[in-house]
Short mmCIF file of C-alpha atoms in Angstrom, two decimals:
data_model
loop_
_atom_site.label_atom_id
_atom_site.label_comp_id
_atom_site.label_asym_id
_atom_site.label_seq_id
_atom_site.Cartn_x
_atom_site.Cartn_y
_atom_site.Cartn_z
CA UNK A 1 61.60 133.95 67.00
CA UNK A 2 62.07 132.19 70.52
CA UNK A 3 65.13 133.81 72.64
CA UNK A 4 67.15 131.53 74.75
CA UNK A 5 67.02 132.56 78.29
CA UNK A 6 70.01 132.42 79.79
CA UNK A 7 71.08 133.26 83.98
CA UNK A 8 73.33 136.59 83.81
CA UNK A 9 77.11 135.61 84.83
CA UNK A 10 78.24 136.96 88.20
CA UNK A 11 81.22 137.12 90.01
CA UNK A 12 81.91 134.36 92.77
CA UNK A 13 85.17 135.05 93.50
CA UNK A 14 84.22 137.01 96.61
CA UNK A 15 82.15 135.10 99.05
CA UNK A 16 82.73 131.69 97.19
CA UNK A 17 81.36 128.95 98.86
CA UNK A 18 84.13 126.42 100.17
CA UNK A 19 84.63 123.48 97.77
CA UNK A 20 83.63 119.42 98.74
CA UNK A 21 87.08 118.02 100.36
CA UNK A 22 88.76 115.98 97.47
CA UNK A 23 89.03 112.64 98.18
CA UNK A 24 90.71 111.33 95.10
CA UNK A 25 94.16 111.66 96.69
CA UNK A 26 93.07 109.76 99.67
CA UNK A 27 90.84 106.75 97.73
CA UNK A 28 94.44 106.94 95.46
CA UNK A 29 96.60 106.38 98.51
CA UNK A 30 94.12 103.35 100.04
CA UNK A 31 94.18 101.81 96.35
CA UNK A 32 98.39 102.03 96.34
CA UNK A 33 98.45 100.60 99.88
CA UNK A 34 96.66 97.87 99.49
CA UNK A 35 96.92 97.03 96.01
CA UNK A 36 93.34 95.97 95.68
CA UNK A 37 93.00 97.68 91.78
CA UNK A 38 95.26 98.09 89.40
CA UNK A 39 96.48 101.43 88.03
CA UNK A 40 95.00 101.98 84.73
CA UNK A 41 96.96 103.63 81.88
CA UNK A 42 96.70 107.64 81.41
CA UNK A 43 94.17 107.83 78.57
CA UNK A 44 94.68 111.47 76.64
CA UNK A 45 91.43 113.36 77.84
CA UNK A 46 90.33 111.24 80.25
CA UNK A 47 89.15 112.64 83.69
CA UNK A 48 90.42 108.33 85.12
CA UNK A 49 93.69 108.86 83.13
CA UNK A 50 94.74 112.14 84.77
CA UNK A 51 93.65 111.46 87.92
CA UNK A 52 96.06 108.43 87.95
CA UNK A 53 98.84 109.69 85.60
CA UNK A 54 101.24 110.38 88.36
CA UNK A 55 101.14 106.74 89.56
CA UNK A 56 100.76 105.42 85.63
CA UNK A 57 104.71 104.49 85.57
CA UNK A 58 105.87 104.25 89.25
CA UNK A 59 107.50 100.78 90.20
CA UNK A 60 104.52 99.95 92.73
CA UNK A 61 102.38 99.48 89.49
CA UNK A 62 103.76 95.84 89.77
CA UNK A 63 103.82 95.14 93.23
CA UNK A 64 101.78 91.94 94.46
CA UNK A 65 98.14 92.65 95.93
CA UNK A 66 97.24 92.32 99.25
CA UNK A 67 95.69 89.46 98.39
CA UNK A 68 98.25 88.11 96.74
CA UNK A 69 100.18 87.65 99.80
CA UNK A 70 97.82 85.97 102.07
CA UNK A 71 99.43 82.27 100.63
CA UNK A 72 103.25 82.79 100.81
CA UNK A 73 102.53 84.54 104.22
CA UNK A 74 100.69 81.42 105.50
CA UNK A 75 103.34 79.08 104.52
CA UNK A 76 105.83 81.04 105.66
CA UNK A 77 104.13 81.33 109.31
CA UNK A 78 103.30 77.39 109.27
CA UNK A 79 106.61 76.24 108.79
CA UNK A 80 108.03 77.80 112.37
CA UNK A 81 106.51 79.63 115.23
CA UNK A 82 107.21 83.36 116.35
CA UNK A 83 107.54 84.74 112.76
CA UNK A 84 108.50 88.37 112.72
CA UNK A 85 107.04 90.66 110.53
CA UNK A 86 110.61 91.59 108.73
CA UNK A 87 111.20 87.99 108.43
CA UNK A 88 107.68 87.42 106.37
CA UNK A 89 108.62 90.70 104.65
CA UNK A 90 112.27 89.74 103.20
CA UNK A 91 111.32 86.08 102.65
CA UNK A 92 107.85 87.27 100.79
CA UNK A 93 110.53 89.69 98.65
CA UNK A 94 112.34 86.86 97.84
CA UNK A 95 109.19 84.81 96.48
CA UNK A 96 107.96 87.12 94.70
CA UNK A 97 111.77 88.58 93.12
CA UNK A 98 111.01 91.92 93.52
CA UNK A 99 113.65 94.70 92.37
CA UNK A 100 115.38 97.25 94.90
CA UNK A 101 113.66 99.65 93.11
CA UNK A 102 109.76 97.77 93.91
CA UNK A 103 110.93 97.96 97.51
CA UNK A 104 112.23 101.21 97.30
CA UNK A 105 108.77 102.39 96.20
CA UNK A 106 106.82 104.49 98.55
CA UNK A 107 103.70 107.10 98.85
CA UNK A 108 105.39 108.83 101.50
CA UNK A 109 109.23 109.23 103.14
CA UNK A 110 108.17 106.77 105.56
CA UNK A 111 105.80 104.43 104.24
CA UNK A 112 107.18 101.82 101.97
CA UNK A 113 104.23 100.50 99.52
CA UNK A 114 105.20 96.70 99.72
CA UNK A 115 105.62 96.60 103.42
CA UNK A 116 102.67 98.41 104.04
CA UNK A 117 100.45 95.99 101.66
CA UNK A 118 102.34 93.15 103.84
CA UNK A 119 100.89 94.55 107.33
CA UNK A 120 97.77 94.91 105.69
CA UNK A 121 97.64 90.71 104.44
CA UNK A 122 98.96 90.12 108.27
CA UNK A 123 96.18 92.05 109.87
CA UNK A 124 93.59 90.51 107.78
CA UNK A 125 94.78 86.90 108.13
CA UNK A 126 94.68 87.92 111.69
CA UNK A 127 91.04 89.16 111.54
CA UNK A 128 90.17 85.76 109.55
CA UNK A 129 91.56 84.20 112.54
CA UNK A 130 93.86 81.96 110.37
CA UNK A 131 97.24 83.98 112.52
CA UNK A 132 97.76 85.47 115.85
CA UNK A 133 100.57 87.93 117.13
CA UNK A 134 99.82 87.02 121.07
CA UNK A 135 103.49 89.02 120.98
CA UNK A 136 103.27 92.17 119.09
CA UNK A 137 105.67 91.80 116.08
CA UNK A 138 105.76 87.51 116.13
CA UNK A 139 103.25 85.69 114.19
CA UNK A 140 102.23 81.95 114.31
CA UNK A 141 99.50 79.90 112.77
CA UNK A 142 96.20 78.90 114.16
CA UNK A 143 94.54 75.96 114.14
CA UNK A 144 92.32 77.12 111.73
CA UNK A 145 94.68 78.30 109.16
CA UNK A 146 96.61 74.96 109.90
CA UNK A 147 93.56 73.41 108.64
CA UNK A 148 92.82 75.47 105.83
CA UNK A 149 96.02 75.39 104.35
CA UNK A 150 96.17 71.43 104.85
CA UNK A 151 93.56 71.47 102.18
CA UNK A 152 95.68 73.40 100.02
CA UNK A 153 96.81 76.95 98.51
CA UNK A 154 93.21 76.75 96.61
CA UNK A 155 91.17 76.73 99.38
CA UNK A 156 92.27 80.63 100.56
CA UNK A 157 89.66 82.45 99.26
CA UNK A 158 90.13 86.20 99.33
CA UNK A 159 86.86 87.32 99.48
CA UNK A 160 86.32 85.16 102.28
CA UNK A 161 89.24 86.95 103.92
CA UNK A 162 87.66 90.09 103.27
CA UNK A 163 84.68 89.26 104.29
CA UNK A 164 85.33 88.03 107.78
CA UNK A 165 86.95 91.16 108.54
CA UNK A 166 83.68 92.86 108.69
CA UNK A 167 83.05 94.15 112.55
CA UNK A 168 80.48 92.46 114.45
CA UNK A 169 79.43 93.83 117.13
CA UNK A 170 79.91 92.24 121.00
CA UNK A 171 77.20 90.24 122.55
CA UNK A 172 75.86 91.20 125.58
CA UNK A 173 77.83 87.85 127.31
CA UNK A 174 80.96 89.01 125.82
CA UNK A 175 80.67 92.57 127.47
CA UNK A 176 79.86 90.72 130.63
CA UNK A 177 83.01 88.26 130.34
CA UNK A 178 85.46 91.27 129.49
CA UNK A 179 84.29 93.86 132.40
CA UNK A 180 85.00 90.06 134.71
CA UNK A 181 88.29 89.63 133.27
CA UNK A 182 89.12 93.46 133.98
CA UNK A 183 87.97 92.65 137.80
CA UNK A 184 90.50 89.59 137.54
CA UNK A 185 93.57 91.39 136.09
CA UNK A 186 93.15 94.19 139.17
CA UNK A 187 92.75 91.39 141.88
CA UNK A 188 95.87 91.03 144.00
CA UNK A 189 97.32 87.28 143.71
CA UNK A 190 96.76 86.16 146.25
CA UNK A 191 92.76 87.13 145.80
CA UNK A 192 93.37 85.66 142.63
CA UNK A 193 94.43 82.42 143.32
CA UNK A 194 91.55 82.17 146.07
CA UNK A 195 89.07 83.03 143.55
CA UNK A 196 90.36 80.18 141.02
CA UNK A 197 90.32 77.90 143.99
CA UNK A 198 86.68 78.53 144.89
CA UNK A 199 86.08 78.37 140.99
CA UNK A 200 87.68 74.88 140.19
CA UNK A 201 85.83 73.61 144.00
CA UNK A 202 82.47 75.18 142.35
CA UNK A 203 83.16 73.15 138.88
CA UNK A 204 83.93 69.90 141.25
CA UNK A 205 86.81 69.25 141.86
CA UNK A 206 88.41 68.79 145.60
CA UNK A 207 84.85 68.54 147.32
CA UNK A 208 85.54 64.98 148.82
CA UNK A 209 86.50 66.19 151.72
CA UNK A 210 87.23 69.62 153.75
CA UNK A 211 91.07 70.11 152.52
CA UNK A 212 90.43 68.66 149.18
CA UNK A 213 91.66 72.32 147.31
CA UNK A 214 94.25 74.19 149.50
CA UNK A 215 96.41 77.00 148.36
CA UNK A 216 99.96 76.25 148.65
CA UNK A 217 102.46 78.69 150.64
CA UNK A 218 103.69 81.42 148.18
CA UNK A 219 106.85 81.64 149.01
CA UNK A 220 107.51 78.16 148.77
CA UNK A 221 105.22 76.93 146.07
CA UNK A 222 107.78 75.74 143.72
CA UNK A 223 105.50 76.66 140.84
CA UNK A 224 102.26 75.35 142.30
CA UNK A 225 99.58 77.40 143.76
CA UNK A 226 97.05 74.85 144.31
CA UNK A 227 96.78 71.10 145.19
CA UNK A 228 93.58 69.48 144.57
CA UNK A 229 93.14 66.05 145.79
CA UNK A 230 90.73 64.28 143.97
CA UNK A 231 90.23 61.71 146.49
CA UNK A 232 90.49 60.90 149.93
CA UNK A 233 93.89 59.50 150.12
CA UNK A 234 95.04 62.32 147.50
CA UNK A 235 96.14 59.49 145.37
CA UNK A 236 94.83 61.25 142.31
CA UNK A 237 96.10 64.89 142.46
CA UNK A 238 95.73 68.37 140.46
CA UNK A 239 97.88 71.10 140.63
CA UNK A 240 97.37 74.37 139.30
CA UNK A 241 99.27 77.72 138.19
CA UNK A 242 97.68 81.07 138.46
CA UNK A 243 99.40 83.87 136.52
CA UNK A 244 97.93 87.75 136.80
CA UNK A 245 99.53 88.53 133.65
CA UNK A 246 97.39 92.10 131.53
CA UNK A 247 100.34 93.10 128.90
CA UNK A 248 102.36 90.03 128.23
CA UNK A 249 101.63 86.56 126.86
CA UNK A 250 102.66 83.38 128.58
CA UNK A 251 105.12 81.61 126.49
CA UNK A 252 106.82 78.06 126.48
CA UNK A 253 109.16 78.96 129.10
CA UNK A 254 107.05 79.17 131.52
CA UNK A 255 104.37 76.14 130.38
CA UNK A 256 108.08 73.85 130.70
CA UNK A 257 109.01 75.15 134.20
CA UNK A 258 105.48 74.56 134.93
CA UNK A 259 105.98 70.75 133.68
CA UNK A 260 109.18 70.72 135.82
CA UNK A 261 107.00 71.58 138.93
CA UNK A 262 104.54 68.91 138.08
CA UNK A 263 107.58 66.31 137.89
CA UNK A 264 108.79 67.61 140.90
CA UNK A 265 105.57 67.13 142.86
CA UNK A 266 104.94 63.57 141.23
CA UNK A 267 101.57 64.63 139.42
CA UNK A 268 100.66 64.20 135.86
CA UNK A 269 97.64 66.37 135.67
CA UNK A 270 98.18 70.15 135.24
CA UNK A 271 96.21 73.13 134.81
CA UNK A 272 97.80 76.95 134.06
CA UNK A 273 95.02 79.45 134.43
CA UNK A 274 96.36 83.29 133.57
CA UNK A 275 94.57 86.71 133.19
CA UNK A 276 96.58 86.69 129.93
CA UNK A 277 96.91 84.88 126.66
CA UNK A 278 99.20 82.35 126.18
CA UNK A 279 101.40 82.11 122.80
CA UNK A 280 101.41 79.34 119.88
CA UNK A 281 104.38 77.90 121.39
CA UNK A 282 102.93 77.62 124.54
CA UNK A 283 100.35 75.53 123.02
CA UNK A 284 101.88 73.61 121.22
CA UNK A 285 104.39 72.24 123.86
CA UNK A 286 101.56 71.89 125.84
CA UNK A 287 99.71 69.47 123.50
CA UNK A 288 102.74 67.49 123.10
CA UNK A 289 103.24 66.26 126.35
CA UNK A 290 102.95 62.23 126.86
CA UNK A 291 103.36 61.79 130.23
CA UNK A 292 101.52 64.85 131.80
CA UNK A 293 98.10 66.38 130.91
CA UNK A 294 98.52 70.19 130.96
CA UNK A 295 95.18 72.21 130.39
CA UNK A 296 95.93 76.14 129.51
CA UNK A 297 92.95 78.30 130.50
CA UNK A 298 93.55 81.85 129.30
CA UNK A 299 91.81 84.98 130.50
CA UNK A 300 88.76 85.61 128.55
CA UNK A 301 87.94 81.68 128.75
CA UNK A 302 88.10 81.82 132.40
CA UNK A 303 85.85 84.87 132.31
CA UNK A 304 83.09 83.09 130.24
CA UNK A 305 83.39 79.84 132.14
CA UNK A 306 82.89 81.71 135.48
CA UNK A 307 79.94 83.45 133.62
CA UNK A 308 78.43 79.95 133.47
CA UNK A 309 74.59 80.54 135.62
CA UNK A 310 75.02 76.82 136.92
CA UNK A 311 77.65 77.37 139.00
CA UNK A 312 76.34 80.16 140.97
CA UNK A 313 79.85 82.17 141.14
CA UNK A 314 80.55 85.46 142.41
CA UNK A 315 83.75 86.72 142.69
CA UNK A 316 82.57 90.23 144.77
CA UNK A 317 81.77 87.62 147.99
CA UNK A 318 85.54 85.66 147.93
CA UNK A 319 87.90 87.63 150.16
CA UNK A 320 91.74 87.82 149.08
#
């Protein structure tokens, strides 16, 4: 007759090992936030039923996904520019018709499970690069999601979304442009506006003659901190803004006093260069304009132009 061998029991309640970390209450949370599954129903026995059975009849259960929201909030940022988030919030509330008792809903005192699932559809449209917040808490529509959603609600694809979210690691040229826009933003501005000078001479313009680019006088530049004559009779002028901006974002305010300077001066062409970014409504007026051509060069575009090996440019040799 065979015996069954069996391991003698012993006691591990001294000297236990530590247990793995449970992560079900943290994979629970990231599911709740973002809404990407559905709670299932407790099932009676089921190891999936109780591990969701506290969340089985909460409110959130009903919420719209993540990506659920990526189409109202697009609509909602095309139709004006400098959105806020509690704007897109209460309006996306509205569309969907949800109950104080949905908005009410929460995983913790302080984080609300609709508004966090509506920063998460912002962020992601932003990493799609279909929005922008050049301000932090103001969104506005890129040209790219103004094209995609010209071609309709259908043509957001989720996974896409997703997808393009994925982190790609810099380029080699792109860790070269940032560490020259760092050198830029802690120039002085006057060194500044000598190195954008020597830049825009170096790309062509103002070489006819020895005072084709000059800098202006700084405290009475009116807006303008260099003249470019194109020609020899400076018939056919340029004028240019330099902003060292690092934290904020040029806005429309500035691109319109800018156009004021350019009337003032009796010039049509224009050309704002800042160490910054410059917002969707700065753009926009820019593009506009009938009478003037205004080109906006931001920061890291200026970097990667000045990268350019043709042009031979070194910023190190230009004294301020």
């Amino acid at each position: 007759m065979r015996t069954s061998k069996t391991k003698p029991r012993t006691n591990t309640s001294a000297g236990k090992a530590p247990k793995r970390p449970n992560r079900s209450s943290i994979y629970d949370e990231t599911i709740i936030a973002t809404g990407r599954a559905r709670l299932p129903a407790p099932q009676t026995g089921s190891r999936i039923g109780r591990r969701y059975a506290v969340y089985a009849d909460d409110p959130h259960n009903s919420l719209p996904t993540m990506q659920s929201i990526y189409v109202p909030a697009l609509k909602i940022i095309t139709k004006s520019a400098d959105v806020r988030t509690k704007i897109i919030a209460k309006t996306l509330a509205s569309h969907f018709k949800l109950t104080p008792a949905q908005l009410a809903a929460s995983m913790s005192p302080h984080r609300k499970i609709f508004q966090t699932r509506v920063d998460w559809a912002l962020s992601r449209l932003k990493g799609a690069g279909l929005i922008d917040n050049a301000r932090k808490g103001y969104w506005n529509i890129t040209d790219a999601g103004r094209e995609l959603m010209s071609r309709g609600p259908k043509a957001v694809n989720p996974h896409a979304i997703i997808r393009s979210n994925r982190w790609v690691p810099p380029s080699e040229f792109e860790l070269q442009a940032a560490a020259l826009l760092k050198k830029l933003e802690e120039s002085s501005p006057q060194k500044l506006e000598a190195i954008v000078m020597q830049f825009m001479i170096n790309l062509g313009y103002g070489h006819c003659n020895p005072g084709g680019a000059t800098l202006t006088n700084m405290s009475k530049d009116g807006g303008i901190d260099i003249l470019i004559k194109q020609d020899r009779l400076g018939l056919d002028r340029i004028c240019i803004q330099v902003k060292r901006w690092i934290r904020n974002s040029v806005g429309r305010d500035e691109i319109q006093s800018f156009v004021g300077a350019l009337f003032g001066e009796g010039v049509t062409k224009g050309v704002f260069i800042t160490t910054a970014k410059f917002t969707q409504a700065a753009r926009e007026y820019a593009r506009c304009q009938t009478v003037f051509q205004i080109l906006l060069i931001d920061g890291m575009t200026l970097a990667k132009m000045m990268l350019d090996p043709n042009l031979k440019f070194d910023i190190d040799s230009l004294q301020g």
